[in-house]
PDB file of C-alpha atoms in Angstrom:
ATOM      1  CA  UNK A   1      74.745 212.208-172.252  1.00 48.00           C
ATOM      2  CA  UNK A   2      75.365 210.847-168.630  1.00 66.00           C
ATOM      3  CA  UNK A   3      75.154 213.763-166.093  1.00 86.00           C
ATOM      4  CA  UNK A   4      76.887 213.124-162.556  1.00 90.00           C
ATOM      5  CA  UNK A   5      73.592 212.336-160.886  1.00 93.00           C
ATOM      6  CA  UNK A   6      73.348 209.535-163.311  1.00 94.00           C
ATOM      7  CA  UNK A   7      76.777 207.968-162.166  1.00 95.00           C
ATOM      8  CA  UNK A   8      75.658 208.446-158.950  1.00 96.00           C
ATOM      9  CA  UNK A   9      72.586 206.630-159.586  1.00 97.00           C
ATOM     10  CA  UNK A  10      74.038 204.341-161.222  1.00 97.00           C
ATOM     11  CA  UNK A  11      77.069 203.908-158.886  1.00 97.00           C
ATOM     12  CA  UNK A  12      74.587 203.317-156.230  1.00 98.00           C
ATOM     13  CA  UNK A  13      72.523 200.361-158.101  1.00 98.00           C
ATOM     14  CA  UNK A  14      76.608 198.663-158.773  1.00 98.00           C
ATOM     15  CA  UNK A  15      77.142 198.970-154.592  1.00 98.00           C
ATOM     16  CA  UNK A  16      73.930 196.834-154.363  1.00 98.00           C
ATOM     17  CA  UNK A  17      75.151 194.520-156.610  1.00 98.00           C
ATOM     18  CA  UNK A  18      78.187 193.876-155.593  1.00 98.00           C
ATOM     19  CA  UNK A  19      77.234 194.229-152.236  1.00 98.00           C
ATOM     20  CA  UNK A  20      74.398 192.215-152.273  1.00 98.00           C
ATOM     21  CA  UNK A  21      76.135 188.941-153.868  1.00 97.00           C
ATOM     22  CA  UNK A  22      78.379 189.056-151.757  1.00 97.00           C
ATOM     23  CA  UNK A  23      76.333 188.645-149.090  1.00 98.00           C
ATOM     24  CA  UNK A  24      73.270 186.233-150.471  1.00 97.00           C
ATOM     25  CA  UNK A  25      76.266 184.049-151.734  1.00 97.00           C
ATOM     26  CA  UNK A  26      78.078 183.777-148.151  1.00 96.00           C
ATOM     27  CA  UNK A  27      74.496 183.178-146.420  1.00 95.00           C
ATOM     28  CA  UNK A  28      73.053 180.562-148.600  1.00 95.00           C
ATOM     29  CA  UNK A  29      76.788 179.012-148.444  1.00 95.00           C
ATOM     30  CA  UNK A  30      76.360 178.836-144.622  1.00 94.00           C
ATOM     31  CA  UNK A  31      79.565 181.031-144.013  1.00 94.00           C
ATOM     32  CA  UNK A  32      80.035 183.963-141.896  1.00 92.00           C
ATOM     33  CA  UNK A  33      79.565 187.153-143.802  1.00 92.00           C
ATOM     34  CA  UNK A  34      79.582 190.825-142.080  1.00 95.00           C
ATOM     35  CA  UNK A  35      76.364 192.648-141.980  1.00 95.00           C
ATOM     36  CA  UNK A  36      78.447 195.526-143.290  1.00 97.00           C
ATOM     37  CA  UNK A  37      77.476 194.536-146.545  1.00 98.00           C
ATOM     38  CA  UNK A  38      73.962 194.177-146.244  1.00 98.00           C
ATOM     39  CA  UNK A  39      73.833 197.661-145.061  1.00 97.00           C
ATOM     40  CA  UNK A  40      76.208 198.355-148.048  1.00 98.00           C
ATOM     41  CA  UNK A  41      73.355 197.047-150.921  1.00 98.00           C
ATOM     42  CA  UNK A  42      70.854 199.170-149.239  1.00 98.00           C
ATOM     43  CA  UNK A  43      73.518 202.361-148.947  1.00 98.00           C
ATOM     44  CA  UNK A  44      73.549 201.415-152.595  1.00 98.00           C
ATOM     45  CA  UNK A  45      69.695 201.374-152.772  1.00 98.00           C
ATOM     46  CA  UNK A  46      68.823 204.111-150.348  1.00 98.00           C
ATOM     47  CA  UNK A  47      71.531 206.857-153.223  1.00 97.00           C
ATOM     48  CA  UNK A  48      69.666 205.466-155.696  1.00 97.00           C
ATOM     49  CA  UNK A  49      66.504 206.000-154.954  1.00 97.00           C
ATOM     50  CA  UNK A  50      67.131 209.235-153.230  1.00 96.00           C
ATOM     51  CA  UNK A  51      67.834 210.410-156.983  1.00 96.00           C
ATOM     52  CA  UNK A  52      65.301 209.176-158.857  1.00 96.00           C
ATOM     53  CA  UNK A  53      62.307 210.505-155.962  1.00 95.00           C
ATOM     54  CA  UNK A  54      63.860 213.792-156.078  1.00 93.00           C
ATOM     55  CA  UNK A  55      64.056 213.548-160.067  1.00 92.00           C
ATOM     56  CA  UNK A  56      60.657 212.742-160.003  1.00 91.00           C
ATOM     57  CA  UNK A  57      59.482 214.615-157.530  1.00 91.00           C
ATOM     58  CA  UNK A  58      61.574 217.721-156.668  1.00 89.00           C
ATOM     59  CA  UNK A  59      62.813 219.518-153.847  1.00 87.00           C
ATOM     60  CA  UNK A  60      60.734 218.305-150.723  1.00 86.00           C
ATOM     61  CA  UNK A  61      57.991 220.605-149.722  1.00 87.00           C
ATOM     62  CA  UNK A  62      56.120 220.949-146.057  1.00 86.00           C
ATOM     63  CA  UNK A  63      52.820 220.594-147.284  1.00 88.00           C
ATOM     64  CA  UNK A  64      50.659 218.143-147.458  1.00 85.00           C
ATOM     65  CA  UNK A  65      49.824 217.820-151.385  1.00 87.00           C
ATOM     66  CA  UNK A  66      53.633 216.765-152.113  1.00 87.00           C
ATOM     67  CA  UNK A  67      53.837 214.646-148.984  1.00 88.00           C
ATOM     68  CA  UNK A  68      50.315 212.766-150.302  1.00 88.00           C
ATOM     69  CA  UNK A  69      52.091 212.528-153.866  1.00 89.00           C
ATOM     70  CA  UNK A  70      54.760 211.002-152.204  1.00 89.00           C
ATOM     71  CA  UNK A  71      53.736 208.462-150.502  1.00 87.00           C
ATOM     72  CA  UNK A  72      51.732 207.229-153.581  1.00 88.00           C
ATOM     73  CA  UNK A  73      54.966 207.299-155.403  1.00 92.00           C
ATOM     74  CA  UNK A  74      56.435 203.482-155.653  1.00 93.00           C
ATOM     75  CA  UNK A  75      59.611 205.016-155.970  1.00 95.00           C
ATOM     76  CA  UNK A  76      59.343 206.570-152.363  1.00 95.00           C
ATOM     77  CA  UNK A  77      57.971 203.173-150.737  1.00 94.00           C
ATOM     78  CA  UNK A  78      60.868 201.631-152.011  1.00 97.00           C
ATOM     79  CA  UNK A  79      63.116 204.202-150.782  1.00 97.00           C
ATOM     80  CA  UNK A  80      61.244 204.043-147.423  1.00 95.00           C
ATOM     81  CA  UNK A  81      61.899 200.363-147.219  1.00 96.00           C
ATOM     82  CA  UNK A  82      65.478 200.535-147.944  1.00 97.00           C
ATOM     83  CA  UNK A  83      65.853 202.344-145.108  1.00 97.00           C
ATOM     84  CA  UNK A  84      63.718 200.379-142.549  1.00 96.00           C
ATOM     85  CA  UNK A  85      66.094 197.331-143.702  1.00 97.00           C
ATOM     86  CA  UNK A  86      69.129 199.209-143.493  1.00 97.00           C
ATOM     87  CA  UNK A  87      68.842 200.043-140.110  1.00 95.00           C
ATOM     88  CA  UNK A  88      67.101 196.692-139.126  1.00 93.00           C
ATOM     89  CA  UNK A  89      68.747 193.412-138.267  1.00 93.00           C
ATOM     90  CA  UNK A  90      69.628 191.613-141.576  1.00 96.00           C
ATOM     91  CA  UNK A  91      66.593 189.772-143.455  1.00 96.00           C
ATOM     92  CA  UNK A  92      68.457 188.598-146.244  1.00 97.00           C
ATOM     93  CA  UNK A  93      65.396 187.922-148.590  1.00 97.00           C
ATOM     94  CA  UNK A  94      64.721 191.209-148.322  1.00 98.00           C
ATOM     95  CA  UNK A  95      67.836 191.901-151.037  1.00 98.00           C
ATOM     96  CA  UNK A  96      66.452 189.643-153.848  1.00 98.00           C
ATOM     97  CA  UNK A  97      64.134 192.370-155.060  1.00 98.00           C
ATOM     98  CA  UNK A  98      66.386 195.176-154.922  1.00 98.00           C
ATOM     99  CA  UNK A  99      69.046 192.840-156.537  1.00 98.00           C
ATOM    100  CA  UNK A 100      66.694 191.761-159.312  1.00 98.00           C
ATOM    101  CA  UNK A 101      65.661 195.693-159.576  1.00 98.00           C
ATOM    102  CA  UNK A 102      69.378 196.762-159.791  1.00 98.00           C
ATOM    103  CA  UNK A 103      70.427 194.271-162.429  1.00 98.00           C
ATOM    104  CA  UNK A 104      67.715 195.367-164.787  1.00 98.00           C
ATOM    105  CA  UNK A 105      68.689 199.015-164.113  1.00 97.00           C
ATOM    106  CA  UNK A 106      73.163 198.128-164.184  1.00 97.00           C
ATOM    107  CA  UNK A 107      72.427 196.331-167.271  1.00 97.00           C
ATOM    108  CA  UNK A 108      70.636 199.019-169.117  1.00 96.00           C
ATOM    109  CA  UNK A 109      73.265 201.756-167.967  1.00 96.00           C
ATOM    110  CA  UNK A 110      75.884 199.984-169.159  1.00 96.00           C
ATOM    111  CA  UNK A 111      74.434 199.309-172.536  1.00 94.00           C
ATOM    112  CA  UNK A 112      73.077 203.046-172.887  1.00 93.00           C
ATOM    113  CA  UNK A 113      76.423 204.745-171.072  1.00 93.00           C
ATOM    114  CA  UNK A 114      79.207 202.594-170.828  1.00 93.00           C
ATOM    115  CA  UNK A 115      79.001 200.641-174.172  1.00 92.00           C
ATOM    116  CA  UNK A 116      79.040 203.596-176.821  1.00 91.00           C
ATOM    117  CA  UNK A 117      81.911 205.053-174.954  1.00 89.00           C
ATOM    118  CA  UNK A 118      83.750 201.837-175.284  1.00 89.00           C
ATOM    119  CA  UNK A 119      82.614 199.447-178.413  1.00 86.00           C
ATOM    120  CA  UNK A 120      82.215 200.961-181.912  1.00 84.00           C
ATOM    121  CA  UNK A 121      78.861 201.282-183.392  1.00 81.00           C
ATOM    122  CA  UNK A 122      77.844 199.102-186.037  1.00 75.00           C
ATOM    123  CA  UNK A 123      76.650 199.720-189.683  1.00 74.00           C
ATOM    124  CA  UNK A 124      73.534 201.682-190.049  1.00 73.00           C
ATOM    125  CA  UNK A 125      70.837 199.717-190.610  1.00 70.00           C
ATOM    126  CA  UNK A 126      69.889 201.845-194.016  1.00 71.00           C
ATOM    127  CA  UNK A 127      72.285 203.329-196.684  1.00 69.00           C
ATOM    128  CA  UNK A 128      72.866 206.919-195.199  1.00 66.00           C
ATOM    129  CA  UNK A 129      71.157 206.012-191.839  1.00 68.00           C
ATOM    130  CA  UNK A 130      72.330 206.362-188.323  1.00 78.00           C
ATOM    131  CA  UNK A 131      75.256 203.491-186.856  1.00 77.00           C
ATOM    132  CA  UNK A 132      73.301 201.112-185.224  1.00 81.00           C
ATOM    133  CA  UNK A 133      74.454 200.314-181.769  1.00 86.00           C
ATOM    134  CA  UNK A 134      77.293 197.191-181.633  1.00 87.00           C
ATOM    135  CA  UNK A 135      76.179 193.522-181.350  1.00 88.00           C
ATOM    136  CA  UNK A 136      76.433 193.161-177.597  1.00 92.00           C
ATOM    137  CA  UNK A 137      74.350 195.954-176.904  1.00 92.00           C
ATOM    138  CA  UNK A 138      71.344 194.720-178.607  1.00 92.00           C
ATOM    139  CA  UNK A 139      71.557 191.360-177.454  1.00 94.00           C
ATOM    140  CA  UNK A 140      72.071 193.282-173.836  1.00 95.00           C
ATOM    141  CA  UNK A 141      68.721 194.964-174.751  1.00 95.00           C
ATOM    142  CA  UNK A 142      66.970 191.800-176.116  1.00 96.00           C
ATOM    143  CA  UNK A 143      67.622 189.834-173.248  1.00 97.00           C
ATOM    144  CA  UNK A 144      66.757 192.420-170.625  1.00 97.00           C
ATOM    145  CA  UNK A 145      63.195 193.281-173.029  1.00 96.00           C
ATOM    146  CA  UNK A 146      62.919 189.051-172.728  1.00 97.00           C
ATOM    147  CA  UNK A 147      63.219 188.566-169.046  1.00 98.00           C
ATOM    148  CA  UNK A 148      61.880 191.655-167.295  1.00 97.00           C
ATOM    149  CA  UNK A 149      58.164 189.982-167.260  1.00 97.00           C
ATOM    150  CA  UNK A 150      59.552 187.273-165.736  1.00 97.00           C
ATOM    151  CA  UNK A 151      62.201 188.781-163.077  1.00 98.00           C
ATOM    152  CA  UNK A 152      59.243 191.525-161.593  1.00 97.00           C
ATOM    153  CA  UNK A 153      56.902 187.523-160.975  1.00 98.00           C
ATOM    154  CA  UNK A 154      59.969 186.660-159.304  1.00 98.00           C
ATOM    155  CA  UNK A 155      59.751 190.012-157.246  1.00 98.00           C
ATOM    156  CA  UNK A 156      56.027 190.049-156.307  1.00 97.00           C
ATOM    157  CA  UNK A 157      56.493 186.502-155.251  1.00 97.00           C
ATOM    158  CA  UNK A 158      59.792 187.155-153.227  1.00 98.00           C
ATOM    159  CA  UNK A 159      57.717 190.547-151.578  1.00 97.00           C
ATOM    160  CA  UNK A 160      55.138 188.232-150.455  1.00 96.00           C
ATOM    161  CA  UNK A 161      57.539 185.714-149.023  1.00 97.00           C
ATOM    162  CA  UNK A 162      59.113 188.688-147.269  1.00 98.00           C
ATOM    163  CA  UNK A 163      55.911 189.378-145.115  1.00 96.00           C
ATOM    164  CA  UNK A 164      55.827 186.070-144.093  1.00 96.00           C
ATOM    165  CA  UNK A 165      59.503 186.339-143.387  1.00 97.00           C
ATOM    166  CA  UNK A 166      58.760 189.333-140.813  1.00 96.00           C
ATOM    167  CA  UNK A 167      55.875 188.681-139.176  1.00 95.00           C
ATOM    168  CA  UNK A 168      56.904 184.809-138.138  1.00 96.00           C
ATOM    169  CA  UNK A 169      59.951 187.431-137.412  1.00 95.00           C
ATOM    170  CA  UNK A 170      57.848 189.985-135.049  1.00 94.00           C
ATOM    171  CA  UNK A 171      55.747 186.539-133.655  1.00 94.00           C
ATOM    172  CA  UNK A 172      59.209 184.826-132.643  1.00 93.00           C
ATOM    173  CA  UNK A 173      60.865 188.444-131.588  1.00 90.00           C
ATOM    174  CA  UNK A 174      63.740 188.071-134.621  1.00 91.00           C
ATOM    175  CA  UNK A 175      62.715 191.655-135.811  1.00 92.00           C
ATOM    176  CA  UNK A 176      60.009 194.536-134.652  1.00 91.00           C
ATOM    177  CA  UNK A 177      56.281 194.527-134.570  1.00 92.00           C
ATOM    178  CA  UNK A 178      56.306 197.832-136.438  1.00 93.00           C
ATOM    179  CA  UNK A 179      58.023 195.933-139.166  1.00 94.00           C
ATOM    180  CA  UNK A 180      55.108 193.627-140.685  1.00 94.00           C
ATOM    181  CA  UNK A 181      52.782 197.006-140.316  1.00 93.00           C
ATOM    182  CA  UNK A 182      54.906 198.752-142.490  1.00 93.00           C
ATOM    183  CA  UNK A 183      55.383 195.705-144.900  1.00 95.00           C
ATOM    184  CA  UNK A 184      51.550 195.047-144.764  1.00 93.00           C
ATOM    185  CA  UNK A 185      50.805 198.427-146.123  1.00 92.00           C
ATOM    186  CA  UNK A 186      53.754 198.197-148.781  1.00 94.00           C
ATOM    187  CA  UNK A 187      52.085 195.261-149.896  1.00 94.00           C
ATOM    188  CA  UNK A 188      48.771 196.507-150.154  1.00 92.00           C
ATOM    189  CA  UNK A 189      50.143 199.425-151.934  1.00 92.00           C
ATOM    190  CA  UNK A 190      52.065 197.126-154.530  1.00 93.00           C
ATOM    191  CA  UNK A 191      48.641 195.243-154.775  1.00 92.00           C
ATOM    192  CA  UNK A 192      47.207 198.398-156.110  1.00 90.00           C
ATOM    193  CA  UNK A 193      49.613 200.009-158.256  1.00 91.00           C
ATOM    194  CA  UNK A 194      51.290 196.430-159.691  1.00 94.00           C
ATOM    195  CA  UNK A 195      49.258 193.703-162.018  1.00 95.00           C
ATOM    196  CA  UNK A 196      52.487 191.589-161.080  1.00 96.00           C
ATOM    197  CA  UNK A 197      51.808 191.550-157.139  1.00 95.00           C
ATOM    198  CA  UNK A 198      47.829 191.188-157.892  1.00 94.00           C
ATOM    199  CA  UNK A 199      48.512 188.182-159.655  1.00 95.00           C
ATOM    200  CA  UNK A 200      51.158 186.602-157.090  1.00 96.00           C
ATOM    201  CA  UNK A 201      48.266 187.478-154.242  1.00 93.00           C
ATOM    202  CA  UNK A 202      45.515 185.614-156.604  1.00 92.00           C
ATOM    203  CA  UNK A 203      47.810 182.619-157.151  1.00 94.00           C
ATOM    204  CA  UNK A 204      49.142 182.845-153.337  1.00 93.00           C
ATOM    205  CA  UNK A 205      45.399 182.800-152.229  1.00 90.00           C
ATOM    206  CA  UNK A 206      44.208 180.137-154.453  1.00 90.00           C
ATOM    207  CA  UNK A 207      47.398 177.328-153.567  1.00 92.00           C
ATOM    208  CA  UNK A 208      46.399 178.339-150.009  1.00 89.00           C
ATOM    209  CA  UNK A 209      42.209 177.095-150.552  1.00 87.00           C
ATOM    210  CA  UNK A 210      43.501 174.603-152.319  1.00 89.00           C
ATOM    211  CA  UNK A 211      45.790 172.696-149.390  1.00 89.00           C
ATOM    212  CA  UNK A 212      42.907 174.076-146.920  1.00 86.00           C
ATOM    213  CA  UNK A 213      40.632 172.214-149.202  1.00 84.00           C
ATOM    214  CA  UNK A 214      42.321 168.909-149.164  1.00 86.00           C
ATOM    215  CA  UNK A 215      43.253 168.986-145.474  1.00 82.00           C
ATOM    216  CA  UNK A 216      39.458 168.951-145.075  1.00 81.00           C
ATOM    217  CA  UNK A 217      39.261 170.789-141.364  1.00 77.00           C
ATOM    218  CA  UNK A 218      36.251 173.136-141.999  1.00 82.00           C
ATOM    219  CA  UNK A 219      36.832 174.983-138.697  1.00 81.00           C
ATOM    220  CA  UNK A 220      40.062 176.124-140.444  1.00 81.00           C
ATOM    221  CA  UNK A 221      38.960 176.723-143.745  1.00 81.00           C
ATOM    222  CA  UNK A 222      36.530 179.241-141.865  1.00 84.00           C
ATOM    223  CA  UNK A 223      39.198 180.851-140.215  1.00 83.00           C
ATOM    224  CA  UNK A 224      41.501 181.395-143.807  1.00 83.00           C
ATOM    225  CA  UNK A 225      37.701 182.917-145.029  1.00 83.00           C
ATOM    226  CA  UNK A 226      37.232 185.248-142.460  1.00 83.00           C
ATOM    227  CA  UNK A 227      40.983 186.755-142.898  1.00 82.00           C
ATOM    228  CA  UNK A 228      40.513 186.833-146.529  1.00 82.00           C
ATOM    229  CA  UNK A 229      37.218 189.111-145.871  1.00 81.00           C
ATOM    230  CA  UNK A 230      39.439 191.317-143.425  1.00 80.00           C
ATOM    231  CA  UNK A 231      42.048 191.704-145.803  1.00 78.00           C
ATOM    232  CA  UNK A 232      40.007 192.187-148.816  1.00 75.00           C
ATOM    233  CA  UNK A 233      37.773 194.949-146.633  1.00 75.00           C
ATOM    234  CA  UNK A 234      41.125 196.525-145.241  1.00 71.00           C
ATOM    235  CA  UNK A 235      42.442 196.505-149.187  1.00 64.00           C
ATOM    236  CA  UNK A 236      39.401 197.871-150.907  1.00 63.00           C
ATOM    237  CA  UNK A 237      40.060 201.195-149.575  1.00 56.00           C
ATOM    238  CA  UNK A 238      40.826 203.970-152.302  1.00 50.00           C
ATOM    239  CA  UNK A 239      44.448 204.290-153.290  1.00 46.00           C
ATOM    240  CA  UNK A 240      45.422 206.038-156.320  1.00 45.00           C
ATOM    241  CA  UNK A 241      47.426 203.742-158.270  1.00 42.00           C
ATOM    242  CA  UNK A 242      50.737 204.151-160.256  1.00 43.00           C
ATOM    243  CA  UNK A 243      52.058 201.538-162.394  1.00 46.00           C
ATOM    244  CA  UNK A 244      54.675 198.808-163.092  1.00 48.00           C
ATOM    245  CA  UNK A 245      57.200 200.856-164.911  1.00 40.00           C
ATOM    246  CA  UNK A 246      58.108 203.766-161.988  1.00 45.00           C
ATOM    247  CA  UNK A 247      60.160 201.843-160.151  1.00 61.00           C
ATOM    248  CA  UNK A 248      63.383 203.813-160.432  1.00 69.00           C
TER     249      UNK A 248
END
């Protein structure tokens, strides 16, 4: 049964939503949209998240065992990161994964919460058996179990496209130099706990070589290799690594 924390949690993933489609509509429409609801979707994110770290993690403790667990929590980096955008000028990419995130996570409340309260059950599935859950609820359940693969490609793409987004933003002074730091170690982090961002980086790397390639300036080509080595170096450090399905 849903505890008040869940609605809360919940509630806060609905805010983004709503909050966020409002806002990605009105900007990609060219019209004039308050900021107000940008910073609303990440109000939305940074309740959320707040939850689930504390869920996971408890009470915050000044020492530094639960602040190293933290910080290798994805959960945490994502709540960090909600609030470095909420109190940054708008990047309005920077919604798309906690849209696609809150979607998968409205979707399933509603079909685990808000559906049993509201549609009857459907036969059991075996004489004496337990009701199966209605229609719409399994097809609500199919289609997120279809498209989840698919909609966390979309997000390690859309993360990468993101760090472009900011440092082009800290180069042309539309948004702080501490910014891209931050992102560059969220990213690196993702790169180790997420086979999804891995293989965005892989495919990322290899389109790159391959327009180097046919551009046919060596002298560049030599430049893309040495940052490659830098990154890779700066990468291979030891991180303890999570997994795909923590994210809130």
């Amino acid at each position: 049964m849903a505890t008040t924390q869940h609605y809360l949690w919940a509630g806060g993933h609905f805010l983004l939503l709503v909050s966020a489609l409002r806002y990605l509509l009105a900007y990609v429409m060219f019209k004039t949209v308050s900021a107000w609801w940008y910073r609303a979707s990440f109000l939305g994110a940074l309740v959320s998240y707040a939850i689930v770290c504390h869920k996971s993690l408890g009470t915050p403790q000044p020492n530094a065992a639960y602040l190293r667990k933290a910080m290798l929590d994805e959960n945490v980096q994502y709540l960090f990161l909600a609030f470095i955008w909420w109190s940054s000028k708008p990047v309005p990419v920077a919604l798309i994964p906690y849209f696609i995130f809150s979607l998968f996570h409205a979707l399933t409340f509603t079909r685990t919460s808000l559906m049993p309260r509201f549609l009857p059950p459907g036969p059991p599935a075996t004489s004496g058996g337990p009701p199966q859950p209605h229609p719409l609820a399994k097809r609500l359940q199919a289609w997120v179990k279809t498209n989840y693969d698919k909609a966390m490609r979309i997000v390690a793409y859309t993360e990468l496209i993101i760090f472009l987004r900011v440092v082009l933003g800290a180069l042309f002074f539309k948004n702080s130099f501490t910014v891209p730091l931050f992102y560059a170690h969220f990213i690196r982090q993702r790169y180790m706990q997420s086979a999804f961002t891995r293989n965005a980086i892989s495919v990322a790397d290899a389109r790159i070589l391959d327009l180097l390639h046919r551009l046919g300036n060596p002298a560049v080509e030599d430049v893309w290799g040495k940052v490659r080595d830098l990154v890779g170096r700066w990468g291979a450090s030891p991180v303890q690594t999570g997994g795909d399905a923590g994210r809130d």
